[in-house]
Short mmCIF file of C-alpha atoms in Angstrom, two decimals:
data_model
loop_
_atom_site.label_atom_id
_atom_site.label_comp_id
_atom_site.label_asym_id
_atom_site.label_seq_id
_atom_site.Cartn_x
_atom_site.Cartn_y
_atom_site.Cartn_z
CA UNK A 18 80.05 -181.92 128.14
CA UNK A 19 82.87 -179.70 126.22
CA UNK A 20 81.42 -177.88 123.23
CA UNK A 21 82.75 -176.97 119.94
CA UNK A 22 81.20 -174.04 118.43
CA UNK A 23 81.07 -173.57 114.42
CA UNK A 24 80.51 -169.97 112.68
CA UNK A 25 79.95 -169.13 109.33
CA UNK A 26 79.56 -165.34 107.86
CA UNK A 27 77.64 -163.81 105.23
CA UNK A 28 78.93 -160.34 104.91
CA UNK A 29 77.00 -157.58 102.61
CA UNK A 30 79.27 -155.19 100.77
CA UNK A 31 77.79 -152.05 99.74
CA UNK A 32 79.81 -151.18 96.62
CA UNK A 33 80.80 -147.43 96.54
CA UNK A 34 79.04 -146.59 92.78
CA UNK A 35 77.99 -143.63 91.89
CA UNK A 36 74.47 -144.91 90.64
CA UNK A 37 72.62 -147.97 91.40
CA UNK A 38 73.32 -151.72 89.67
CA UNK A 39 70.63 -151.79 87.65
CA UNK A 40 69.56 -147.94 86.91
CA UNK A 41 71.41 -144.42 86.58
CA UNK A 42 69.91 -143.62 89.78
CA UNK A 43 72.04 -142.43 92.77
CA UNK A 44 73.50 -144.41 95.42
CA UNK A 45 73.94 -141.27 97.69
CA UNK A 46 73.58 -141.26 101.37
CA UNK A 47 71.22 -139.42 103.32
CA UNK A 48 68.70 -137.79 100.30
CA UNK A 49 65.22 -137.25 101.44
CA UNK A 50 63.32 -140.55 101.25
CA UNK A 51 62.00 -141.95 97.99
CA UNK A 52 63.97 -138.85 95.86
CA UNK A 53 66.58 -141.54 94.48
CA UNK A 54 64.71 -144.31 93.26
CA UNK A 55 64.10 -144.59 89.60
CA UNK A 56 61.17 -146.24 87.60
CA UNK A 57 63.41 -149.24 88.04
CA UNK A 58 63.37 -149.42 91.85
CA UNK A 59 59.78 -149.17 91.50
CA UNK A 60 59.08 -151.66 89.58
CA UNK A 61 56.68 -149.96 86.49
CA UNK A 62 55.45 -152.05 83.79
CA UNK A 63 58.00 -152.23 81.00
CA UNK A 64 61.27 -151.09 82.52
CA UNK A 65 63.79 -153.25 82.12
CA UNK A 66 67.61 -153.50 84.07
CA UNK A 67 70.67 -152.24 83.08
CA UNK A 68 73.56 -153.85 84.65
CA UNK A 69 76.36 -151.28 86.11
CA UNK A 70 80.04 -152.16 84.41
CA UNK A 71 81.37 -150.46 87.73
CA UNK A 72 80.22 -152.66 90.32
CA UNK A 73 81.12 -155.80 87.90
CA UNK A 74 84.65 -154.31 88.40
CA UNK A 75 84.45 -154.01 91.78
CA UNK A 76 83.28 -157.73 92.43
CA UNK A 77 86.00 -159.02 90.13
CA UNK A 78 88.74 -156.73 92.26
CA UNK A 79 87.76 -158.47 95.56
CA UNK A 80 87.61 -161.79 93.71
CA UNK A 81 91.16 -161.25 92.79
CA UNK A 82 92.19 -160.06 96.23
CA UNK A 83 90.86 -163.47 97.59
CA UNK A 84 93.38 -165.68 95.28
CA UNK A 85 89.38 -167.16 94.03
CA UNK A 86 88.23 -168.09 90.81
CA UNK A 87 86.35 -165.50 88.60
CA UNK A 88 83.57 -167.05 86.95
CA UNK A 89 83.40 -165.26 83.67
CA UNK A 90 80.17 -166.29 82.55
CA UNK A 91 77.70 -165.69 85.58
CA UNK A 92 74.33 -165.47 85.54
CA UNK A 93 71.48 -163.07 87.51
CA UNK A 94 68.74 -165.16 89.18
CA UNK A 95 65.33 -163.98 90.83
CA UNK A 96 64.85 -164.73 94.36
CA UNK A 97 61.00 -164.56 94.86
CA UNK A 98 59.79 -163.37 98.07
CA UNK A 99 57.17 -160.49 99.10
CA UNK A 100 58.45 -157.27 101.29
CA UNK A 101 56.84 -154.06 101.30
CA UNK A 102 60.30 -152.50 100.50
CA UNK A 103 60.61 -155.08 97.41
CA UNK A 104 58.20 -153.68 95.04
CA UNK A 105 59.12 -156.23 92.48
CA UNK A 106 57.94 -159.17 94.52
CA UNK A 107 62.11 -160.46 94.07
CA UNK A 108 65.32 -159.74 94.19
CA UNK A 109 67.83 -159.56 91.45
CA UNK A 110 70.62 -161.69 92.61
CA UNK A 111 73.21 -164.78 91.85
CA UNK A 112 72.83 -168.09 92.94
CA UNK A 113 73.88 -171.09 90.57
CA UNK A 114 76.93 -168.95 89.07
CA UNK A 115 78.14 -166.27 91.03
CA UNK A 116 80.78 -163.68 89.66
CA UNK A 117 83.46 -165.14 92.74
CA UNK A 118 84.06 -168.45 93.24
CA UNK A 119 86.05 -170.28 96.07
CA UNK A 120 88.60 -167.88 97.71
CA UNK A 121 90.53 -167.47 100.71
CA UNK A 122 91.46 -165.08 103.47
CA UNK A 123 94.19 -165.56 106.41
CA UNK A 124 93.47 -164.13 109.85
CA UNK A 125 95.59 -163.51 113.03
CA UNK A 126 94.40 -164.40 116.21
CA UNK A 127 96.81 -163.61 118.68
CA UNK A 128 99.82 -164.94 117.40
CA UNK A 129 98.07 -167.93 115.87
CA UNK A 130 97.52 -167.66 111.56
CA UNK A 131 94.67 -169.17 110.16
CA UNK A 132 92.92 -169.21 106.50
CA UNK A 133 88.91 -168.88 106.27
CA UNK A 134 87.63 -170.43 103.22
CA UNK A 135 85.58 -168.16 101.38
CA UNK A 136 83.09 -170.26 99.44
CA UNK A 137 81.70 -167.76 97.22
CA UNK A 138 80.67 -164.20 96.28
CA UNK A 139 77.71 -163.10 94.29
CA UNK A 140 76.62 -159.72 93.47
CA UNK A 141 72.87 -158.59 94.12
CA UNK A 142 70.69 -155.50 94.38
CA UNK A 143 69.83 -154.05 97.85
CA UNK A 144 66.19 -153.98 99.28
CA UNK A 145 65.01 -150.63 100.44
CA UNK A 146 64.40 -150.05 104.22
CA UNK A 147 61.07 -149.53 106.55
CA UNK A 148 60.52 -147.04 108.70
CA UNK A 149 58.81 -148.22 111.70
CA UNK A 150 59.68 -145.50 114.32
CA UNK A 151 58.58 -142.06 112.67
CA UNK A 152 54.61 -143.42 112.25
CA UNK A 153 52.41 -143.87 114.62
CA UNK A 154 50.41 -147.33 114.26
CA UNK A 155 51.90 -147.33 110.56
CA UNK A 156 55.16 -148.23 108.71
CA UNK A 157 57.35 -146.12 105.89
CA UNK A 158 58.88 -147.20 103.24
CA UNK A 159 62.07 -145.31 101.95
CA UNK A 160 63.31 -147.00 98.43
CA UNK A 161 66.50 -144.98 97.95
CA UNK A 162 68.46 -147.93 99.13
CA UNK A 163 66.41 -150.22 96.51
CA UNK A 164 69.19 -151.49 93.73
CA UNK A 165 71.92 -150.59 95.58
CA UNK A 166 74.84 -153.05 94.79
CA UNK A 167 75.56 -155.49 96.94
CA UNK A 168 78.77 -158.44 96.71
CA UNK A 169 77.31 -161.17 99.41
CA UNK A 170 80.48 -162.53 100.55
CA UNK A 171 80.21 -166.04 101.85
CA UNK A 172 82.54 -167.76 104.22
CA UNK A 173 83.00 -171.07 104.95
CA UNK A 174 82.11 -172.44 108.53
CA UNK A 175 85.82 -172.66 109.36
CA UNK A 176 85.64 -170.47 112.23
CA UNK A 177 85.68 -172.04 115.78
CA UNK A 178 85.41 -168.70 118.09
CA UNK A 179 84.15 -165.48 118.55
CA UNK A 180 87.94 -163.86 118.25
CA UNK A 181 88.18 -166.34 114.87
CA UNK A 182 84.68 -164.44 113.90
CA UNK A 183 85.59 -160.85 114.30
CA UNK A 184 89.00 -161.50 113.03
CA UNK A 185 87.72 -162.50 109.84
CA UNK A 186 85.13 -159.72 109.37
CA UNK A 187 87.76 -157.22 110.36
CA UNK A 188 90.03 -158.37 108.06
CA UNK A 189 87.32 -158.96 105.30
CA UNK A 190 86.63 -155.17 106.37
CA UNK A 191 89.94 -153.94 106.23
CA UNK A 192 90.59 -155.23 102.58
CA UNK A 193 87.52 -154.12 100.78
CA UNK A 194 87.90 -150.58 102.38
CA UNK A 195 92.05 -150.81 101.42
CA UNK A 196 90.80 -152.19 97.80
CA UNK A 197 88.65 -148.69 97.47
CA UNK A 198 85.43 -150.70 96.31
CA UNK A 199 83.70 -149.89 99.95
CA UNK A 200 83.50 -146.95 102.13
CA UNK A 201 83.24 -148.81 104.93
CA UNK A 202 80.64 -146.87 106.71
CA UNK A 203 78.86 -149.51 108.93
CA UNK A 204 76.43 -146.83 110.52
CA UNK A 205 75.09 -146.22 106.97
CA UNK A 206 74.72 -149.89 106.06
CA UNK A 207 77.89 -149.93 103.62
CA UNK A 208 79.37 -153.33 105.92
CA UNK A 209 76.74 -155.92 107.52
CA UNK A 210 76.82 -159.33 108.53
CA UNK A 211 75.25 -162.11 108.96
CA UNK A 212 76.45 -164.80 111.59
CA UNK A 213 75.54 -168.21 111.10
CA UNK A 214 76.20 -169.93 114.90
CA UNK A 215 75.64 -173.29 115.59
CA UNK A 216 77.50 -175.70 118.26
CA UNK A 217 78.27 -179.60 118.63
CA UNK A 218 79.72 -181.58 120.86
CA UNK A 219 83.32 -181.65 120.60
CA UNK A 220 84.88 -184.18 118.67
CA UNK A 221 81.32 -184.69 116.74
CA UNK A 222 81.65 -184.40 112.84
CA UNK A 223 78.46 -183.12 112.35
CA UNK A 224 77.45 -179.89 112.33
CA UNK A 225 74.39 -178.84 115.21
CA UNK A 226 71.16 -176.79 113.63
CA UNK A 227 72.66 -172.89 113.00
CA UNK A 228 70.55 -170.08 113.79
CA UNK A 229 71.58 -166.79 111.71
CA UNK A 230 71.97 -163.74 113.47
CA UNK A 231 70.63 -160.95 110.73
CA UNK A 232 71.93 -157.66 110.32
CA UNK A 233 74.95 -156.45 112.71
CA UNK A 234 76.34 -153.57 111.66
CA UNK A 235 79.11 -153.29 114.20
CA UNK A 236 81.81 -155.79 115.44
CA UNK A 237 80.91 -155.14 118.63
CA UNK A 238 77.34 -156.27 118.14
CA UNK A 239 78.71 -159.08 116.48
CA UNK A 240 80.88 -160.42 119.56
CA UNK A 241 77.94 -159.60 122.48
CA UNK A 242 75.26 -161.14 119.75
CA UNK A 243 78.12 -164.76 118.91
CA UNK A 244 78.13 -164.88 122.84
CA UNK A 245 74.87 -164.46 123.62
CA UNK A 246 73.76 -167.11 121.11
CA UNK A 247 76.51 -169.72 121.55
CA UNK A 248 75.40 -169.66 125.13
CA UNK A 249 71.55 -170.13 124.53
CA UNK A 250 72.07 -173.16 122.47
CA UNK A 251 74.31 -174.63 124.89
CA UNK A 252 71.81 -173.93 127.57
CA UNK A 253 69.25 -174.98 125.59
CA UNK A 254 70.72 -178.52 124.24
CA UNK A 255 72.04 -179.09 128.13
CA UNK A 256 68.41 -178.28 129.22
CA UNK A 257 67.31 -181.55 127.19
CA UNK A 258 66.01 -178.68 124.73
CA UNK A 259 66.31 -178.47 120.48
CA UNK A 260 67.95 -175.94 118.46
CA UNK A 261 65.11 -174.91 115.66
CA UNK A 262 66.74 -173.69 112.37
CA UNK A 263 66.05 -169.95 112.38
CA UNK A 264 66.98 -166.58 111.42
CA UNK A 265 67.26 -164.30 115.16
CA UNK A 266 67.36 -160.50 115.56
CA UNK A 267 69.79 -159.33 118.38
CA UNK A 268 68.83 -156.20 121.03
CA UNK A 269 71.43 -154.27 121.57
CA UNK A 270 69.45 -152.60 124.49
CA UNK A 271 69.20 -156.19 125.94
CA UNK A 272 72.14 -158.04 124.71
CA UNK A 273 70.09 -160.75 123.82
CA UNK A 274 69.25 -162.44 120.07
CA UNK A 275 65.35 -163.01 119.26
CA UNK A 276 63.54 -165.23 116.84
CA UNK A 277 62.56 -163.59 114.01
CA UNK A 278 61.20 -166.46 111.79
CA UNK A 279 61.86 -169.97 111.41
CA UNK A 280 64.80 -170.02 108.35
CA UNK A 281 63.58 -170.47 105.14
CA UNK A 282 65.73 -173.07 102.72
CA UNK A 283 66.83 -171.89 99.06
CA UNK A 284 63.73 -173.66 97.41
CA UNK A 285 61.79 -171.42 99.21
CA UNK A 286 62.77 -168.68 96.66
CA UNK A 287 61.97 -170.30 93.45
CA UNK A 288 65.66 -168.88 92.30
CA UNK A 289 65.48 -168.86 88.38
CA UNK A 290 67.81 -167.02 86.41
CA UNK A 291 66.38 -163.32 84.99
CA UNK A 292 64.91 -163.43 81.87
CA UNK A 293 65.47 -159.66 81.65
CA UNK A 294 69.47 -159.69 82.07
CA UNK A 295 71.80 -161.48 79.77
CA UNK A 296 74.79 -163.99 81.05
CA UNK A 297 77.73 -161.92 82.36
CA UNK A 298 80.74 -162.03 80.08
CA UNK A 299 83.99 -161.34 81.40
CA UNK A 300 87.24 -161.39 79.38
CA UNK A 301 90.59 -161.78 79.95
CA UNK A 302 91.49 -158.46 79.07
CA UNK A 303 89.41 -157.39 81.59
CA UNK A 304 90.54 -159.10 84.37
CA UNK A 305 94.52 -158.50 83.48
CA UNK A 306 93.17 -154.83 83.07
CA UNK A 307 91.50 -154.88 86.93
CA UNK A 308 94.66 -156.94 88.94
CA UNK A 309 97.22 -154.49 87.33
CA UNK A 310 94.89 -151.66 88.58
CA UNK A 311 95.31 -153.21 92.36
CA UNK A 312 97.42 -151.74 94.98
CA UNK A 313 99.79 -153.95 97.16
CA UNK A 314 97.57 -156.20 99.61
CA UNK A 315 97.98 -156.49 102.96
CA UNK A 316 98.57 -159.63 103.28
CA UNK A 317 101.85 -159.13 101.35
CA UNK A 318 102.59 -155.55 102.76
CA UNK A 319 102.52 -157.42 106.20
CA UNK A 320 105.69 -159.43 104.82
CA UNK A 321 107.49 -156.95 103.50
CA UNK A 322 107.04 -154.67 106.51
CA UNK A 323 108.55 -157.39 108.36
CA UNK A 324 111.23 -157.65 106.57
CA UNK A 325 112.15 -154.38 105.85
CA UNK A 326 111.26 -153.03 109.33
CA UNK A 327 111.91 -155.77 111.44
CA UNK A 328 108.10 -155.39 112.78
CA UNK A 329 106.53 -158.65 114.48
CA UNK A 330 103.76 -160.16 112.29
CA UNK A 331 101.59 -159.42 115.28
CA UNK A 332 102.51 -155.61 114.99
CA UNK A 333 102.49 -155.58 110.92
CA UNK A 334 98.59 -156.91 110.91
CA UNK A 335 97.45 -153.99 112.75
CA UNK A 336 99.64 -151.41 110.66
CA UNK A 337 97.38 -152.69 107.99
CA UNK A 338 93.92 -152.59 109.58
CA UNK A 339 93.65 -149.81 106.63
CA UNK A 340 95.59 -148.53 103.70
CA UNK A 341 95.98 -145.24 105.20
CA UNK A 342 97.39 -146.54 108.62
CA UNK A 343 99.94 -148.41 106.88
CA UNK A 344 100.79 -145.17 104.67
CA UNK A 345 101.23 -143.61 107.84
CA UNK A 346 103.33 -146.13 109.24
CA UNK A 347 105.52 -146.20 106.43
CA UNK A 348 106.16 -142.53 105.95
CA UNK A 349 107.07 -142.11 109.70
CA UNK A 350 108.90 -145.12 109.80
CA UNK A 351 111.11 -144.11 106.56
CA UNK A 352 111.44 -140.33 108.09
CA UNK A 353 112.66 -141.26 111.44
CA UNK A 354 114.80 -145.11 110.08
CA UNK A 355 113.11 -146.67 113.22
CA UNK A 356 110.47 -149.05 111.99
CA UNK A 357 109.68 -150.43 115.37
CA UNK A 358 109.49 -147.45 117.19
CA UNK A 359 107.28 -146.16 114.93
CA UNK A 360 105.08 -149.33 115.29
CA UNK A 361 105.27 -148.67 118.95
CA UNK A 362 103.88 -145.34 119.12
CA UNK A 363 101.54 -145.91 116.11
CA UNK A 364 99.98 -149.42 117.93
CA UNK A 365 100.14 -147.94 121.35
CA UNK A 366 99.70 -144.40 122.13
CA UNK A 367 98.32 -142.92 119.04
CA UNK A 368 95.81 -146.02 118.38
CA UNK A 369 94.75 -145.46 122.14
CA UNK A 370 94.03 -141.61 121.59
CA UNK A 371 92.26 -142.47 117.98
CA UNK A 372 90.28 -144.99 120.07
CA UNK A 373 89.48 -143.05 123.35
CA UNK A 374 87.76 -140.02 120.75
CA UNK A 375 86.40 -142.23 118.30
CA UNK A 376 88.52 -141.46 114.88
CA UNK A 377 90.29 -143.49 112.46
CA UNK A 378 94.22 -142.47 111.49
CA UNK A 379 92.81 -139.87 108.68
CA UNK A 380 91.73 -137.43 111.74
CA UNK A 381 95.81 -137.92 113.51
CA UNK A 382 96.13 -134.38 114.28
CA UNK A 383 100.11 -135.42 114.86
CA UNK A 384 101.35 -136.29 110.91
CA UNK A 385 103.36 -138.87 110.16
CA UNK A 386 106.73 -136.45 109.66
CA UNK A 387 106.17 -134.40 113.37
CA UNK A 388 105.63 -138.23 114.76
CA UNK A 389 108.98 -138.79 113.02
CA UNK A 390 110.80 -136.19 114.84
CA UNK A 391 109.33 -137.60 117.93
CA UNK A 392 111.15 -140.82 117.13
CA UNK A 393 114.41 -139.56 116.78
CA UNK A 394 114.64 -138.14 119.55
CA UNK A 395 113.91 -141.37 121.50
CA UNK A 396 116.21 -143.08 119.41
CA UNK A 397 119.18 -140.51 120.11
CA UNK A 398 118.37 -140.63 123.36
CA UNK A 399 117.50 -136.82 123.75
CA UNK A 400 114.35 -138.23 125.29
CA UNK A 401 113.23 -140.86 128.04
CA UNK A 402 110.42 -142.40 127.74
CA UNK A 403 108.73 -140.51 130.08
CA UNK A 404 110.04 -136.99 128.70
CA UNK A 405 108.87 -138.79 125.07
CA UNK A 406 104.90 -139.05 126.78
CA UNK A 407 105.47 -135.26 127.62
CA UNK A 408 106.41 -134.18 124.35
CA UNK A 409 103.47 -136.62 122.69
CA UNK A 410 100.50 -134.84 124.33
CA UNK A 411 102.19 -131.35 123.70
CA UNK A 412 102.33 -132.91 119.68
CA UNK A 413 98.45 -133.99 119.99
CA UNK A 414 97.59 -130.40 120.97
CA UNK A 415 99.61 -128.61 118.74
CA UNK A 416 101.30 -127.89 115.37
CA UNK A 417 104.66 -127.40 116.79
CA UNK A 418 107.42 -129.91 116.18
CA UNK A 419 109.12 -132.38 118.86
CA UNK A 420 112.20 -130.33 118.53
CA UNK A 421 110.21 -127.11 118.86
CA UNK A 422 108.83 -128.04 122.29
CA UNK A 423 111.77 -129.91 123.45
CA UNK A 424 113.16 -126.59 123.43
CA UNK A 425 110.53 -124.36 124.74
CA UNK A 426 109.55 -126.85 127.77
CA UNK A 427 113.29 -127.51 128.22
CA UNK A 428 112.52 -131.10 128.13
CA UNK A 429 116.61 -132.86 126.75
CA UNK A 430 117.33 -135.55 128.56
CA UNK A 431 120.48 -135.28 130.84
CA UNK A 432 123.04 -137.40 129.46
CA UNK A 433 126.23 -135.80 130.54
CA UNK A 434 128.10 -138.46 132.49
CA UNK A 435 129.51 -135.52 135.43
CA UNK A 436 126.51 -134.34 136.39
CA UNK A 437 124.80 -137.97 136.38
CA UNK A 438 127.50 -138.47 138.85
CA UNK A 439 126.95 -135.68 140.45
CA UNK A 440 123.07 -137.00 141.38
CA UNK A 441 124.13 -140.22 141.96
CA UNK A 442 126.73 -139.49 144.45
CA UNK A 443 123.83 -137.16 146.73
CA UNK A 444 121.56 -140.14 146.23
CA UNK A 445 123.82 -142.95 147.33
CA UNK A 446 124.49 -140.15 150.84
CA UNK A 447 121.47 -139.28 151.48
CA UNK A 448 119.81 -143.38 151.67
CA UNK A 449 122.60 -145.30 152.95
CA UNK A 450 119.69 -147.68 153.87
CA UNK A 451 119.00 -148.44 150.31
CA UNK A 452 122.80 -148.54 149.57
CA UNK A 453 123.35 -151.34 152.44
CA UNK A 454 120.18 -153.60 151.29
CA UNK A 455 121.15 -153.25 147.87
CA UNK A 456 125.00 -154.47 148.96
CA UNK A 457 123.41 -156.95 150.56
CA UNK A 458 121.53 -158.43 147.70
CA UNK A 459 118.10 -156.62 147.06
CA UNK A 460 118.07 -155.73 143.54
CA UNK A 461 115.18 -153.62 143.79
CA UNK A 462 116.78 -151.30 146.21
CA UNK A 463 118.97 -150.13 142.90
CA UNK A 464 115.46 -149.06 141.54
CA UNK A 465 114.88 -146.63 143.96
CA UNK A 466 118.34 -145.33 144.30
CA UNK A 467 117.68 -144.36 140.55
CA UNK A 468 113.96 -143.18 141.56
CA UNK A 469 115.21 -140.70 143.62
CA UNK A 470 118.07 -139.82 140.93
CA UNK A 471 115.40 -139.14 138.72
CA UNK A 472 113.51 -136.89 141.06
CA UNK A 473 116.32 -135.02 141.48
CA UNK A 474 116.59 -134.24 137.46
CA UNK A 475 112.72 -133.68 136.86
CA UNK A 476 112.86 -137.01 134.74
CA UNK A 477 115.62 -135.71 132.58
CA UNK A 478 118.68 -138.17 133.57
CA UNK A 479 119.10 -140.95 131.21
CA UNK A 480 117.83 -144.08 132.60
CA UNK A 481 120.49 -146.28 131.39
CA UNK A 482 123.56 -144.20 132.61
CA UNK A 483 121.96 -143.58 136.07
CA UNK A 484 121.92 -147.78 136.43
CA UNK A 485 125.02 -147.69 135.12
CA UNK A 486 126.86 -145.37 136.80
CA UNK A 487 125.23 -146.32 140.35
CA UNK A 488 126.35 -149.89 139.79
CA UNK A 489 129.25 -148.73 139.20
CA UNK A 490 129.77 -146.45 142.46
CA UNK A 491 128.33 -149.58 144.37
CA UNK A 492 130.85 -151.70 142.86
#
């Protein structure tokens, strides 16, 4: 039996405050445990929330961003359930009226464009976090994170892949980082998700029982955890087995997702809205205030770099994985008038270095301007490609500029047209071999004709004139 798998994603957006939603407390990273949470956090008799103008902002920016409607009257609900690291006994959240309603976002997989629904997003307070591994036999609790603010952002099940999954969340990623409402930090908690996977037999309308995968924090949990699960159920179901509604933990040291508890349904809560926070009131003003505050969005910097550039769509989505890459991009490309070049080198070699050491564009130890001069002189044809690699790694280890160390390694490219001919004509003596199979039809004789003319420079000959002019004297 062919199956069709469905995915859904709830993503948790830490919003980059400087206090917490519902106190003056600070949102901070990394403070000693328990130093940052207020009387609020802790729930004392009599203290009552006060709702954080900032993060309302923030939510209504994203809203924006997603073309969705802003509802502005929204209310705050309690969702009732018992944690140790809840001291309240509920959560402060949205349920019947979020802040964000409806929404889309457009992903690229491969070459193929899609749009994921976004069905809503609601702001919330964070839980704080227990400590299981520093006590023996016993558990801490650690309530700085407690009323940090959250925007839940939910998607619609529209995605029918793995690759449709992470292209969403890294897209979802890449704007509220480029909006500046997130920092982005996924080892800190600021970005998690929650995968809703279920599968059905293709052609089948409805949707097969989902099972939620809680808590990634990396994409690349996300794609080993959507595997691992979309294969169990299809095991399972081909097995004659059921797929139970539940929420699963995955192992990263295993690979593999675990039960955590059979899912709970949204009666289960006893949502009713907060008695202790007024209606949300939004007005016009404010939102014409927030989307003239916005910076150009990537979906329509991705046109115009097309256009102005001549980049492929395919190429423009990565130059705006992040507002800074696409900065860079644009400054180099500008410098140097060679927008796909600068793609190129910015896709390819530099993302591979950035990769191989861990670091995002912000750490490029080659700036936009010395990667400019780089391009140049490719595009006058001072440099081959492979004299180009050279002069690369000497940029990524130094300050100097490509024109500094094209000089000091003696690294031009050979383009006079006598001595190409000069190379050419020892090449074509000494392999008459290669000179008769070539006459004789083999093409790739020609290729190493020019191999050995570009022994014979060190790698400086142009490419192009060699095949020229050995064509030529084989005429």
């Amino acid at each position: 039996m062919k199956w069709e798998v469905v995915i859904g994603i709830e993503v948790h957006v830490q919003l980059n405050t400087v206090s917490k939603i519902f106190s003056g407390a600070s949102t901070a990273f990394g403070a000693e445990p328990n130093t940052q949470a207020s009387a609020v956090e802790l729930a004392f008799p009599g203290v009552l929330p006060v709702l954080n103008k900032a993060a309302v902002d923030k939510a209504i920016r994203l809203g924006l961003a997603l073309d969705a409607k802003i509802n502005q009257k929204n209310v705050f609900a309690r969702k009732n359930y018992f944690y140790p690291d809840l001291p309240k006994g509920y959560q402060i959240s949205q349920m019947d009226l979020p802040i964000v309603e409806g929404g889309k976002l457009k992903i690229l997989v491969g070459e193929q464009e899609k749009v994921i629904g976004v069905t809503r997003a609601h702001m919330e307070e964070d839980a704080g976090k227990s400590l299981h591994e520093d006590f023996h036999g016993l558990s801490g609790i650690d309530l700085n994170r407690a009323g940090t603010p959250l925007l839940e952002v939910v998607s619609e099940p529209d995605m029918r892949s793995v690759d449709e999954a992470l292209a969403y969340v890294k897209a979802l990623y890449a704007l509220v980082t480029w909006l500046g409402i997130c920092d982005g930090n996924m080892q800190e908690g600021s970005f998690r998700m929650d995968v809703n996977v279920s599968v059905r037999p293709e052609g089948q309308k409805e949707f097969g029982t989902r099972r939620e995968i809680k808590n990634l924090n990396s994409f690349r949990f996300l794609e080993q955890a959507a595997k691992y699960e979309i294969q169990w159920q299809i095991d399972t179901l081909e097995d004659g087995g059921k797929v139970q509604q539940a929420t699963v933990l995955f192992d990263p040291d295993t690979g593999e997702t675990r039960m955590m508890r059979s899912k709970e349904d949204a009666h289960d809560y006893r949502y009713f809205p907060d008695p202790d926070l007024l209606p949300v009131r939004i007005s016009d003003e404010q939102i014409a205030r927030i989307r003239g505050e916005m910076p150009e969005l990537p979906a329509a910097m991705q046109v115009r770099l097309a256009e102005a550039y001549g980049v492929p769509a395919y190429d423009a989505a990565l130059l705006t994985s992040s507002l800074a890459q696409a900065q860079y991009f644009e400054a180099a490309a500008k410098a140097s008038g060679q927008g796909k070049l600068a793609a190129n080198w910015i896709n390819g070699e530099i993302a591979a270095r950035l990769n191989r050491d861990g670091n995002e564009i912000a750490d490029c130890p080659i700036s936009a301007e010395r990667l400019s001069g780089l391009i140049a002189r490719i595009a006058d044809n001072t440099l081959s490609s492979k004299l180009a690699k050279q002069v690369f790694d000497a940029l990524w280890d130094s300050e100097l500029s490509a024109d500094d160390i094209i000089e000091r390694d003696g690294l031009k490219q050979v383009s006079d047209v006598g001595a190409i001919e000069k190379m050419v004509e020892e090449a074509i003596a000494a392999n008459p071999k290669a000179v008769e199979e070539f006459r004789a039809g083999k093409e790739k004789a020609l290729n190493a004709l020019a191999g050995q003319v570009m022994k014979a420079s060190k790698g400086k000959a142009n490419p192009a004139q060699v095949q020229d002019i050995l064509r030529q004297k084989l005429a």
